[in-house]
Short mmCIF file of C-alpha atoms and ligand atoms in Angstrom, two decimals:
data_model
loop_
_atom_site.label_atom_id
_atom_site.label_comp_id
_atom_site.label_asym_id
_atom_site.label_seq_id
_atom_site.Cartn_x
_atom_site.Cartn_y
_atom_site.Cartn_z
CA MET A 278 51.51 210.93 136.83
CA HIS A 279 52.80 209.36 133.65
CA LEU A 280 56.59 209.43 133.50
CA ALA A 281 56.81 207.42 130.30
CA ARG A 282 55.72 210.44 128.27
CA PHE A 283 59.08 212.14 128.93
CA PRO A 284 62.08 211.26 126.74
CA ARG A 285 64.39 208.97 128.71
CA LEU A 286 67.54 207.02 128.01
CA SER A 287 68.64 203.84 129.68
CA LEU A 288 71.99 204.64 131.32
CA GLY A 289 71.97 202.78 134.61
CA HIS A 290 71.19 199.57 136.48
CA PHE A 291 67.67 199.73 137.85
CA PRO A 292 65.97 199.01 140.16
CA THR A 293 68.74 199.54 142.68
CA PRO A 294 68.62 197.17 145.67
CA LEU A 295 66.69 198.09 148.82
CA GLU A 296 68.33 196.10 151.61
CA PRO A 297 68.31 195.93 155.42
CA LEU A 298 71.36 197.17 157.33
CA ASN A 299 71.07 194.56 160.09
CA ASN A 300 74.44 195.20 161.74
CA LEU A 301 74.00 198.95 162.01
CA SER A 302 70.39 198.59 163.15
CA GLU A 303 71.56 196.32 165.95
CA LEU A 304 74.57 198.46 166.83
CA LEU A 305 72.47 201.61 167.10
CA GLY A 306 69.61 199.82 168.89
CA GLY A 307 66.86 200.38 166.31
CA PRO A 308 64.92 201.62 164.34
CA LYS A 309 65.24 199.21 161.45
CA ILE A 310 67.59 200.84 158.94
CA TRP A 311 67.34 200.06 155.23
CA ILE A 312 69.58 201.24 152.45
CA LYS A 313 68.59 202.14 148.91
CA ARG A 314 71.72 201.47 146.87
CA ASP A 315 71.75 204.42 144.50
CA ASP A 316 75.52 204.26 144.75
CA ALA A 317 75.09 201.17 142.55
CA THR A 318 73.29 202.81 139.62
CA GLY A 319 76.20 202.17 137.26
CA LEU A 320 77.64 204.82 134.91
CA ALA A 321 81.28 205.21 135.94
CA THR A 322 80.88 203.94 139.53
CA GLY A 323 77.31 205.12 140.02
CA GLY A 324 75.54 207.66 142.17
CA ASN A 325 72.38 209.72 142.12
CA LYS A 326 73.17 211.58 138.91
CA THR A 327 72.54 208.51 136.72
CA ARG A 328 68.81 208.85 137.31
CA LYS A 329 68.78 212.56 136.45
CA LEU A 330 70.97 212.09 133.39
CA GLU A 331 68.58 209.53 131.89
CA PHE A 332 66.13 212.40 131.41
CA LEU A 333 68.59 215.27 130.87
CA LEU A 334 70.65 213.59 128.18
CA ALA A 335 67.49 212.32 126.45
CA ASP A 336 66.38 215.96 126.30
CA ALA A 337 69.80 216.92 124.94
CA LEU A 338 69.47 214.36 122.15
CA ALA A 339 65.91 215.49 121.40
CA LYS A 340 67.28 219.03 121.01
CA LYS A 341 70.06 217.78 118.71
CA ALA A 342 72.86 218.94 120.98
CA ASP A 343 76.41 218.26 119.80
CA VAL A 344 78.16 219.16 123.03
CA ILE A 345 77.23 218.95 126.73
CA ILE A 346 78.30 221.66 129.17
CA THR A 347 78.08 221.32 132.92
CA GLN A 348 79.75 222.53 136.11
CA GLY A 349 80.53 221.49 139.67
CA ALA A 350 83.03 221.68 142.51
CA THR A 351 86.49 220.22 141.83
CA GLN A 352 85.49 216.79 143.20
CA SER A 353 82.01 216.88 141.65
CA ASN A 354 80.37 213.49 141.22
CA HIS A 355 77.82 215.10 138.94
CA VAL A 356 80.54 216.25 136.55
CA ARG A 357 82.12 212.77 136.45
CA GLN A 358 78.81 211.07 135.73
CA THR A 359 77.75 213.63 133.12
CA ILE A 360 81.01 213.10 131.24
CA ALA A 361 80.43 209.33 131.39
CA GLY A 362 76.87 209.68 130.07
CA ALA A 363 78.02 211.95 127.26
CA ALA A 364 80.79 209.48 126.37
CA LYS A 365 78.24 206.71 126.03
CA LEU A 366 76.25 208.86 123.60
CA GLY A 367 79.32 209.86 121.61
CA LEU A 368 78.97 213.50 122.70
CA LYS A 369 81.76 215.79 123.83
CA ALA A 370 81.48 217.01 127.45
CA LYS A 371 83.04 220.35 128.37
CA VAL A 372 83.06 221.15 132.06
CA LEU A 373 83.78 224.10 134.31
CA LEU A 374 85.09 223.27 137.76
CA GLU A 375 84.81 225.56 140.77
CA LYS A 376 87.53 225.72 143.44
CA ARG A 377 84.87 225.65 146.17
CA VAL A 378 87.14 223.73 148.54
CA THR A 379 90.79 224.78 148.78
CA ASP A 380 91.97 223.26 152.06
CA PHE A 381 93.25 219.95 150.69
CA GLY A 382 96.33 219.38 148.60
CA GLU A 383 97.29 217.61 145.42
CA ASP A 384 94.98 214.61 145.90
CA TYR A 385 91.90 216.81 146.10
CA GLN A 386 92.93 218.77 143.01
CA ARG A 387 94.01 215.82 140.86
CA SER A 388 92.77 212.44 142.13
CA GLY A 389 89.31 210.95 142.69
CA ASN A 390 86.68 212.44 140.41
CA VAL A 391 89.13 214.74 138.59
CA LEU A 392 91.24 211.78 137.50
CA LEU A 393 88.15 210.01 136.20
CA ASP A 394 86.81 213.14 134.46
CA GLU A 395 89.89 213.05 132.26
CA LEU A 396 89.92 209.28 131.79
CA LEU A 397 86.30 209.46 130.60
CA GLY A 398 87.27 212.02 127.97
CA GLY A 399 85.83 215.15 129.55
CA GLU A 400 87.45 218.47 128.78
CA ILE A 401 88.02 220.64 131.83
CA VAL A 402 87.65 224.01 130.14
CA ALA A 403 88.35 226.08 133.25
CA HIS A 404 88.99 225.65 136.96
CA LEU A 405 87.46 228.84 138.35
CA PRO A 406 87.78 230.54 141.74
CA GLY A 407 85.19 229.60 144.39
CA GLY A 408 82.06 231.67 144.82
CA ILE A 409 81.59 232.94 141.28
CA ASP A 410 78.30 232.56 139.39
CA MET A 411 78.94 229.21 137.70
CA GLN A 412 75.59 229.17 135.85
CA GLN A 413 76.51 232.52 134.29
CA ALA A 414 79.99 231.22 133.42
CA MET A 415 78.38 228.26 131.61
CA GLU A 416 75.97 230.54 129.72
CA THR A 417 78.83 232.75 128.58
CA TYR A 418 80.80 229.71 127.41
CA ALA A 419 77.72 228.25 125.67
CA ALA A 420 77.28 231.54 123.78
CA GLU A 421 80.90 231.29 122.57
CA LEU A 422 80.31 227.74 121.33
CA ARG A 423 77.12 228.80 119.54
CA GLU A 424 79.08 231.47 117.72
CA GLN A 425 81.42 228.73 116.53
CA GLY A 426 78.42 226.87 115.08
CA HIS A 427 77.84 224.35 117.89
CA ASN A 428 74.58 223.44 119.57
CA PRO A 429 75.49 223.10 123.28
CA TYR A 430 73.17 221.68 125.92
CA VAL A 431 73.76 223.22 129.35
CA ILE A 432 73.09 221.03 132.40
CA PRO A 433 72.89 222.99 135.66
CA GLY A 434 75.04 222.06 138.66
CA GLY A 435 73.95 218.73 140.13
CA GLY A 436 71.56 218.22 137.19
CA SER A 437 68.98 219.94 139.34
CA ASN A 438 66.17 221.32 137.22
CA PRO A 439 62.67 219.87 136.69
CA THR A 440 63.85 217.56 133.88
CA GLY A 441 66.67 216.16 136.05
CA ALA A 442 64.41 215.84 139.08
CA LEU A 443 62.19 213.46 137.08
CA GLY A 444 64.92 210.91 137.81
CA TYR A 445 63.98 211.02 141.48
CA VAL A 446 60.27 210.98 140.70
CA ALA A 447 61.14 207.65 139.09
CA CYS A 448 63.01 206.66 142.24
CA ALA A 449 59.91 207.44 144.35
CA GLU A 450 57.90 205.12 142.08
CA GLU A 451 60.60 202.46 142.36
CA LEU A 452 60.63 202.68 146.17
CA LEU A 453 56.85 202.39 146.35
CA TYR A 454 56.95 199.30 144.15
CA GLN A 455 59.76 197.72 146.19
CA SER A 456 58.04 198.54 149.47
CA SER A 457 54.94 196.72 148.34
CA GLN A 458 56.96 193.75 147.04
CA LEU A 459 58.84 193.51 150.36
CA ARG A 460 55.70 194.28 152.44
CA LEU A 461 57.80 197.07 153.89
CA ARG A 462 56.13 200.13 155.39
CA ILE A 463 58.57 202.99 154.80
CA ASP A 464 58.21 205.41 157.71
CA HIS A 465 61.04 207.79 156.83
CA ILE A 466 63.50 208.45 154.04
CA VAL A 467 66.80 210.16 154.84
CA HIS A 468 69.43 211.31 152.34
CA ALA A 469 72.00 214.02 151.69
CA THR A 470 70.68 217.11 149.93
CA GLY A 471 72.79 219.62 147.99
CA SER A 472 71.66 221.07 144.67
CA THR A 473 68.12 219.81 145.61
CA GLY A 474 67.14 217.65 142.61
CA THR A 475 67.12 214.41 144.58
CA GLN A 476 64.82 215.60 147.36
CA ALA A 477 62.67 217.68 145.01
CA GLY A 478 62.07 214.69 142.74
CA LEU A 479 61.25 212.40 145.66
CA VAL A 480 58.86 214.92 147.20
CA ALA A 481 57.19 215.56 143.83
CA GLY A 482 56.84 211.81 143.26
CA PHE A 483 55.51 210.97 146.71
CA THR A 484 53.05 213.87 146.84
CA ALA A 485 51.82 213.26 143.28
CA THR A 486 51.04 209.65 144.25
CA HIS A 487 49.51 210.68 147.61
CA SER A 488 51.82 208.25 149.36
CA HIS A 489 52.93 210.65 152.10
CA VAL A 490 56.34 209.14 152.77
CA PRO A 491 58.27 211.74 154.79
CA VAL A 492 61.61 212.69 153.23
CA LEU A 493 64.32 214.27 155.36
CA GLY A 494 67.17 215.97 153.51
CA ILE A 495 70.42 216.33 155.42
CA SER A 496 71.95 219.49 154.01
CA VAL A 497 75.60 219.51 152.99
CA ARG A 498 75.80 223.24 152.41
CA ALA A 499 72.88 225.67 152.85
CA PRO A 500 71.13 226.58 156.12
CA LYS A 501 67.81 224.84 156.79
CA GLU A 502 65.41 227.62 155.69
CA LYS A 503 67.31 228.29 152.48
CA GLN A 504 67.59 224.60 151.62
CA GLU A 505 63.88 224.01 152.28
CA GLU A 506 62.99 227.01 150.12
CA ASN A 507 65.22 225.78 147.27
CA VAL A 508 63.86 222.22 147.45
CA TRP A 509 60.26 223.48 147.63
CA ASN A 510 60.80 225.67 144.54
CA LEU A 511 62.22 222.84 142.46
CA ALA A 512 59.67 220.29 143.73
CA SER A 513 56.88 222.72 142.77
CA ARG A 514 58.31 223.22 139.28
CA THR A 515 58.71 219.46 138.91
CA ARG A 516 55.07 218.91 139.88
CA GLU A 517 54.12 221.51 137.27
CA LEU A 518 56.11 219.63 134.62
CA LEU A 519 54.28 216.44 135.65
CA GLY A 520 50.92 218.23 135.42
CA VAL A 521 50.08 217.78 139.13
CA ALA A 522 47.42 220.26 140.26
CA GLY A 523 47.52 222.33 143.44
CA GLU A 524 50.22 223.94 145.53
CA LEU A 525 52.83 221.80 147.26
CA PRO A 526 52.38 222.14 151.04
CA ARG A 527 55.42 223.79 152.62
CA ASP A 528 55.62 221.08 155.29
CA ALA A 529 56.20 218.41 152.63
CA VAL A 530 59.80 219.65 152.48
CA VAL A 531 62.00 219.13 155.54
CA ALA A 532 65.75 219.70 155.69
CA ASN A 533 68.21 219.55 158.56
CA SER A 534 71.45 221.55 158.34
CA ASP A 535 72.99 220.49 161.65
CA TYR A 536 75.64 218.28 160.02
CA VAL A 537 77.27 220.69 157.55
CA GLY A 538 80.09 221.56 159.97
CA ASP A 539 82.36 224.37 158.78
CA GLY A 540 81.10 224.23 155.22
CA TYR A 541 80.67 222.36 151.95
CA GLY A 542 83.24 219.62 151.48
CA LEU A 543 84.90 220.23 154.85
CA PRO A 544 85.22 217.08 156.97
CA THR A 545 83.44 216.75 160.32
CA ALA A 546 84.05 214.26 163.13
CA SER A 547 80.53 212.86 162.74
CA MET A 548 81.04 212.34 158.98
CA LEU A 549 84.27 210.44 159.66
CA GLU A 550 82.53 208.31 162.26
CA ALA A 551 79.69 207.54 159.80
CA LEU A 552 82.20 206.57 157.07
CA THR A 553 83.92 204.22 159.51
CA LEU A 554 80.73 202.64 160.88
CA PHE A 555 79.29 201.92 157.42
CA ALA A 556 82.64 200.58 156.20
CA ARG A 557 83.43 198.37 159.19
CA HIS A 558 79.96 197.05 160.03
CA GLU A 559 78.33 196.82 156.61
CA GLY A 560 81.22 196.86 154.13
CA ILE A 561 79.70 199.93 152.47
CA LEU A 562 81.69 202.94 151.27
CA LEU A 563 80.15 206.37 151.80
CA ASP A 564 81.70 209.63 150.63
CA PRO A 565 83.12 212.56 152.62
CA VAL A 566 81.01 215.35 151.09
CA TYR A 567 77.45 214.01 150.75
CA SER A 568 76.49 210.50 151.86
CA GLY A 569 78.95 210.65 154.81
CA LYS A 570 77.29 213.78 156.18
CA GLY A 571 73.84 212.39 155.36
CA ALA A 572 74.64 209.23 157.32
CA ALA A 573 76.09 211.32 160.17
CA GLY A 574 72.68 212.99 160.42
CA LEU A 575 70.91 209.64 160.32
CA ILE A 576 73.09 208.20 163.09
CA ASP A 577 72.83 211.24 165.33
CA LEU A 578 69.05 211.45 164.95
CA ILE A 579 68.78 207.74 165.82
CA ARG A 580 70.86 208.31 168.95
CA LYS A 581 68.65 211.25 169.90
CA GLY A 582 65.53 209.05 169.62
CA HIS A 583 64.10 210.93 166.63
CA PHE A 584 62.71 207.68 165.16
CA ARG A 585 60.58 205.07 166.94
CA GLN A 586 62.10 201.63 167.57
CA ASP A 587 59.53 199.88 165.38
CA GLU A 588 59.93 202.27 162.44
CA ASN A 589 61.60 201.53 159.10
CA VAL A 590 64.03 204.21 157.98
CA VAL A 591 65.39 204.09 154.44
CA PHE A 592 68.74 205.79 153.89
CA ILE A 593 69.31 206.58 150.23
CA HIS A 594 72.98 206.09 149.46
CA THR A 595 73.49 208.69 146.73
CA GLY A 596 77.04 207.55 145.86
CA GLY A 597 80.26 209.55 145.69
CA ALA A 598 82.83 207.10 147.10
CA VAL A 599 85.24 208.08 144.31
CA GLY A 600 85.65 211.36 146.21
CA LEU A 601 87.34 209.44 149.06
CA PHE A 602 90.57 209.51 147.07
CA GLY A 603 90.56 213.30 147.11
CA TYR A 604 90.61 213.19 150.92
CA ARG A 605 93.53 210.81 151.36
CA GLN A 606 95.33 212.78 154.09
CA VAL A 607 92.19 213.26 156.18
CA LEU A 608 91.28 209.58 155.92
CA GLU A 609 94.78 208.36 156.67
CA ALA A 610 94.86 210.47 159.81
CA ARG A 611 91.50 209.00 160.78
CA ALA A 612 92.70 205.43 160.13
CA ARG A 613 95.79 206.03 162.29
CA HIS A 614 93.60 207.11 165.19
CA GLY A 615 91.24 204.13 164.79
C1 PLP B 222 77.11 211.63 146.19
C2 PLP B 222 76.08 212.69 146.19
N1 PLP B 222 75.10 212.64 147.10
C3 PLP B 222 74.15 213.58 147.18
C4 PLP B 222 74.16 214.66 146.33
C5 PLP B 222 73.10 215.69 146.51
O1 PLP B 222 72.06 215.50 145.62
P1 PLP B 222 71.29 216.76 145.05
O2 PLP B 222 72.33 217.63 144.42
O3 PLP B 222 70.30 216.21 144.10
O4 PLP B 222 70.66 217.46 146.21
C6 PLP B 222 75.16 214.75 145.33
C7 PLP B 222 75.22 215.82 144.35
O5 PLP B 222 75.31 216.96 144.48
C8 PLP B 222 76.16 213.75 145.28
O6 PLP B 222 77.15 213.80 144.39
#
């Protein structure tokens, strides 16, 4: 595996810290919980997309793109970070937003990530109804721009294709290096999984290096079988891009969809509890859509005895706290009830 042969920009702050969560470990009675601070990657408040964009935007430059197109839900962190990356390169970013969540008022529609999208100079070309084929909508828009003489570069939702997933192959390498520096045996990795690039990149990286670190993706949307299938597909394509021989074993990909609740972006009691525990015991801000549900899964599985007391569990904080501002009413109600 030789990542340096792929074009890559330097957009973030790496390596991100890998630190113990002593208070939460004690509160929950073990195992030893660690946190990988991918919320601190930089690029307009950070998050997991910085790693993907280092490869995606390098590819865009190599292809001489003059405009970046991407898409996401209204409060998409991916959209915010893509606009920030494009701004740094002096490229225009044109984005399509999907009204995937409609239950929350003005703050959800205008604050949080949406506010920053505009501050960062992104152009919200359309805010489309939920459930439509957003990839197709981007392709149609890209064709229009081509007719006008532009050379658009289309980044899929979440930056999740093999090029974007290389960012999390790099994260797997980084974790292996840090674990050996810290003399830390990583027994499990847990993180939120959505558009799959994060888990696919990690799985591709760990299997390509024969390091066999188990990765558990806590789904924020799709049912378990579907999520595992999607992650497996992208991890396999990422291994192909890396030139890794052989088929990826199906059991290298494990997802858990027990913490989605009523659907994508819809708050759950366990997510709100996780937000509160991380905030009040570690001073760390999670987000309501991804890392909050990921941490809810981590906490519940600890309580159910899923991990051994002497094991080290690394939670990857994938960012997203900007989205908290879109959920003001929900969070205020929570704060009022303690
Ligand atoms: C904060 C945050 N965490 C986790 C994820 C999920 O990562 P992925 O889409 O690579 O599965 C996303 C993006 O969708 C995100 O914005």
